[in-house]
């Protein structure tokens, strides 16, 4: 199985900050890497697929990059509604493993 | 409106069975693979299994933790996906979500609101 490791596990930031979350795969997933946002009590919401393609309706302050084993999710200017937990997920092969999540909190 | 709605969750004793349903609306259900995920209390997301569209044989795959106990099925005529859960264990306690695979890159773009399954004696 391909394991996914996110860092950091938690992060405190302020509105307007630029934030970067990292995801590392245990072996190459080429660009089969997706990012989700989840708010408490809600289902996940797809932000980025294919490592860098913005899902329709997602604000352009979100961006993704990387290929192979190392990926990043960047939020260019944090908004109040962005405080949530973020997960990466590899879709290169089953089982579709998620990272452990990064909880983004207000500083 | 494109949406998925799960139902069928509840409290069940260890060793018993439960069937979850996922009804779809607003899109051509039969064209998409459908997945099930779960999230134990306070934990991260876990993929449970999926069923491909009939165009790709309607075949299924499962996580090792549920293989042999859980079965995903679909009824395209009714726009329903199902998760049959047998021999339930306390560690199966979670919120269960169904989700649509958008097709390319196997990203999951539409999710239901989730249904809670509690396995306890």
Coordinates of N, CA and C in Angstrom, one line a residue, chain B residues 22-116:
Chain B
X22 N -27.4 4.9 -0.6 CA -27.0 6.2 -1.1 C -27.8 6.5 -2.3
X23 N -28.6 7.5 -2.2 CA -29.4 7.9 -3.4 C -28.8 9.1 -4.1
X24 N -28.8 9.1 -5.4 CA -28.2 10.1 -6.2 C -29.3 10.9 -6.9
X25 N -29.0 12.2 -7.2 CA -29.9 13.0 -8.0 C -29.1 14.1 -8.7
X26 N -29.6 14.5 -9.8 CA -29.0 15.6 -10.5 C -27.9 15.3 -11.5
X27 N -27.6 14.0 -11.6 CA -26.6 13.6 -12.6 C -26.9 12.2 -13.1
X28 N -26.2 11.8 -14.1 CA -26.4 10.5 -14.7 C -25.6 9.4 -13.9
X29 N -26.3 8.9 -12.9 CA -25.7 8.0 -11.9 C -24.9 6.9 -12.6
X30 N -25.5 6.3 -13.6 CA -24.9 5.1 -14.1 C -23.6 5.3 -14.8
X31 N -23.2 6.5 -15.1 CA -21.9 6.9 -15.7 C -20.7 6.9 -14.8
X32 N -21.0 6.8 -13.5 CA -19.9 7.1 -12.5 C -19.7 5.9 -11.6
X33 N -18.4 5.7 -11.3 CA -18.0 4.8 -10.2 C -18.5 5.5 -8.8
X34 N -18.9 4.7 -7.9 CA -19.3 5.2 -6.6 C -18.5 4.5 -5.5
X35 N -18.1 5.3 -4.6 CA -17.2 4.9 -3.5 C -17.9 5.1 -2.1
X36 N -17.4 4.3 -1.2 CA -17.8 4.5 0.2 C -16.5 4.8 1.1
X37 N -16.7 5.7 2.0 CA -15.6 6.1 2.9 C -16.2 6.1 4.3
X38 N -15.3 6.1 5.3 CA -15.8 6.2 6.7 C -14.8 7.0 7.5
X39 N -15.3 7.5 8.6 CA -14.5 8.4 9.5 C -14.9 8.0 10.9
X40 N -14.0 7.3 11.6 CA -14.2 7.0 13.0 C -14.2 8.3 13.8
X41 N -14.8 8.3 15.0 CA -14.9 9.5 15.8 C -13.5 10.1 16.1
X42 N -13.3 11.3 15.7 CA -12.0 12.0 16.0 C -10.9 11.6 15.1
X43 N -11.1 10.8 14.1 CA -10.1 10.2 13.2 C -10.1 10.8 11.8
X44 N -9.2 10.3 11.0 CA -9.2 10.7 9.6 C -10.1 9.9 8.7
X45 N -9.9 10.2 7.4 CA -10.8 9.5 6.4 C -10.2 8.2 6.0
X46 N -11.0 7.2 5.8 CA -10.6 5.9 5.3 C -11.5 5.5 4.2
X47 N -10.9 5.1 3.1 CA -11.6 4.5 1.9 C -12.1 3.1 2.3
X48 N -13.3 2.8 2.0 CA -13.9 1.5 2.3 C -14.0 0.6 1.0
X49 N -14.5 1.2 0.0 CA -14.6 0.4 -1.3 C -15.3 1.1 -2.3
X50 N -15.3 0.5 -3.6 CA -16.0 1.2 -4.6 C -16.6 0.2 -5.6
X51 N -17.5 0.7 -6.4 CA -18.0 -0.1 -7.5 C -17.9 0.7 -8.8
X52 N -17.4 0.1 -9.8 CA -17.2 0.8 -11.1 C -18.6 0.9 -11.8
X53 N -18.6 1.8 -12.8 CA -19.8 1.8 -13.6 C -20.0 0.6 -14.4
X54 N -21.2 0.3 -15.0 CA -21.4 -0.8 -15.8 C -20.6 -0.8 -17.0
X55 N -20.2 0.4 -17.5 CA -19.4 0.5 -18.7 C -18.0 -0.1 -18.4
X56 N -17.6 -0.2 -17.2 CA -16.3 -0.7 -16.8 C -16.5 -2.0 -16.0
X57 N -17.6 -2.7 -16.3 CA -17.9 -4.0 -15.7 C -18.6 -4.1 -14.4
X58 N -18.8 -2.9 -13.7 CA -19.5 -2.9 -12.4 C -18.7 -3.7 -11.4
X59 N -17.4 -3.8 -11.5 CA -16.6 -4.5 -10.6 C -16.3 -3.7 -9.3
X60 N -15.9 -4.4 -8.3 CA -15.7 -3.8 -7.0 C -14.3 -4.0 -6.4
X61 N -13.9 -3.1 -5.6 CA -12.6 -3.3 -4.8 C -12.9 -2.8 -3.4
X62 N -12.1 -3.4 -2.5 CA -12.3 -3.1 -1.0 C -11.0 -2.9 -0.3
X63 N -11.1 -2.1 0.8 CA -10.0 -2.0 1.7 C -9.9 -3.4 2.5
X64 N -8.6 -3.7 2.8 CA -8.3 -4.9 3.5 C -9.2 -5.1 4.8
X65 N -9.4 -4.0 5.5 CA -10.1 -4.0 6.8 C -11.6 -4.5 6.7
X66 N -12.1 -4.4 5.5 CA -13.5 -4.8 5.3 C -13.8 -5.9 4.3
X67 N -12.7 -6.3 3.6 CA -12.8 -7.3 2.5 C -13.4 -8.6 3.1
X68 N -14.4 -9.1 2.4 CA -15.0 -10.4 2.9 C -16.2 -10.1 3.8
X69 N -16.3 -8.9 4.4 CA -17.4 -8.6 5.3 C -18.4 -7.6 4.6
X70 N -17.8 -6.7 3.9 CA -18.6 -5.6 3.3 C -18.8 -5.8 1.8
X71 N -19.9 -5.4 1.2 CA -20.2 -5.5 -0.2 C -20.8 -4.3 -0.7
X72 N -20.2 -3.7 -1.8 CA -20.8 -2.5 -2.4 C -21.6 -3.0 -3.7
X73 N -22.8 -2.5 -3.9 CA -23.6 -2.8 -5.0 C -24.3 -1.5 -5.5
X74 N -24.9 -1.6 -6.7 CA -25.6 -0.5 -7.2 C -26.8 -0.9 -8.0
X75 N -27.8 0.0 -8.1 CA -29.0 -0.2 -8.9 C -29.1 1.1 -9.7
X76 N -28.6 1.0 -10.9 CA -28.6 2.2 -11.8 C -30.0 2.7 -12.2
X77 N -31.0 1.7 -12.2 CA -32.4 2.1 -12.6 C -33.0 3.0 -11.5
X78 N -32.5 2.9 -10.3 CA -33.0 3.7 -9.2 C -32.1 4.7 -8.7
X79 N -30.9 4.8 -9.3 CA -29.8 5.7 -8.9 C -29.4 5.5 -7.4
X80 N -29.2 4.3 -7.0 CA -28.9 3.9 -5.7 C -27.5 3.2 -5.7
X81 N -26.8 3.4 -4.7 CA -25.6 2.6 -4.3 C -25.9 2.1 -2.9
X82 N -25.3 0.9 -2.6 CA -25.5 0.3 -1.3 C -24.2 -0.2 -0.7
X83 N -24.2 -0.2 0.6 CA -23.0 -0.8 1.3 C -23.6 -1.8 2.3
X84 N -23.5 -3.1 2.0 CA -23.9 -4.2 2.9 C -22.8 -4.5 3.8
X85 N -23.0 -4.4 5.1 CA -22.0 -4.6 6.1 C -22.4 -5.8 7.0
X86 N -21.6 -6.8 6.9 CA -21.9 -8.0 7.7 C -20.8 -8.2 8.8
X87 N -21.1 -9.0 9.7 CA -20.1 -9.4 10.8 C -19.4 -8.1 11.4
X88 N -20.3 -7.2 11.7 CA -19.8 -5.9 12.2 C -19.0 -6.0 13.5
X89 N -18.0 -5.1 13.6 CA -17.1 -5.1 14.7 C -17.2 -3.7 15.3
X90 N -16.8 -3.6 16.6 CA -16.8 -2.3 17.2 C -16.0 -1.2 16.5
X91 N -14.9 -1.7 15.9 CA -14.0 -0.8 15.1 C -14.6 -0.3 13.8
X92 N -15.8 -0.8 13.5 CA -16.5 -0.3 12.3 C -17.3 0.9 12.6
X93 N -17.4 1.3 13.9 CA -18.1 2.5 14.3 C -17.5 3.8 13.6
X94 N -18.4 4.5 12.9 CA -17.9 5.6 12.1 C -19.1 6.3 11.5
X95 N -18.7 7.5 10.9 CA -19.6 8.1 9.9 C -19.3 7.6 8.6
X96 N -20.3 7.1 7.8 CA -20.1 6.5 6.5 C -20.6 7.5 5.5
X97 N -19.7 7.7 4.5 CA -20.0 8.6 3.4 C -20.0 7.9 2.0
X98 N -20.9 8.2 1.2 CA -20.8 7.8 -0.2 C -20.3 9.0 -1.0
X99 N -19.7 8.7 -2.1 CA -19.1 9.7 -2.9 C -19.0 9.3 -4.4
X100 N -19.1 10.3 -5.2 CA -18.9 10.1 -6.7 C -17.5 10.3 -7.1
X101 N -17.0 9.3 -7.9 CA -15.7 9.5 -8.5 C -15.9 10.3 -9.8
X102 N -15.2 11.4 -9.9 CA -15.4 12.3 -11.0 C -14.9 11.7 -12.3
X103 N -14.2 10.6 -12.2 CA -13.8 9.8 -13.4 C -12.3 9.9 -13.6
X104 N -11.8 11.1 -13.9 CA -10.4 11.3 -14.2 C -9.7 11.5 -12.9
X105 N -8.6 10.8 -12.8 CA -7.8 10.9 -11.6 C -8.4 10.4 -10.3
X106 N -9.6 9.8 -10.5 CA -10.2 9.2 -9.3 C -10.3 10.1 -8.1
X107 N -10.7 11.3 -8.4 CA -11.0 12.3 -7.3 C -12.5 12.3 -7.0
X108 N -12.8 12.6 -5.7 CA -14.2 12.4 -5.3 C -14.8 13.8 -5.1
X109 N -15.7 14.1 -6.1 CA -16.2 15.5 -6.2 C -17.6 15.8 -5.6
X110 N -18.3 14.7 -5.4 CA -19.7 14.9 -4.7 C -19.7 13.9 -3.6
X111 N -20.1 14.4 -2.4 CA -20.2 13.6 -1.2 C -21.6 13.7 -0.6
X112 N -22.1 12.7 0.0 CA -23.3 12.8 0.8 C -23.0 13.4 2.2
X113 N -24.0 13.6 3.0 CA -23.8 14.2 4.3 C -23.3 13.3 5.3
X114 N -23.4 12.0 5.0 CA -22.9 11.0 6.0 C -24.0 10.4 6.8
X115 N -23.8 9.1 7.2 CA -24.7 8.4 8.1 C -23.9 7.7 9.2
X116 N -24.4 7.8 10.4 CA -23.6 7.3 11.6 C -23.9 5.9 11.8

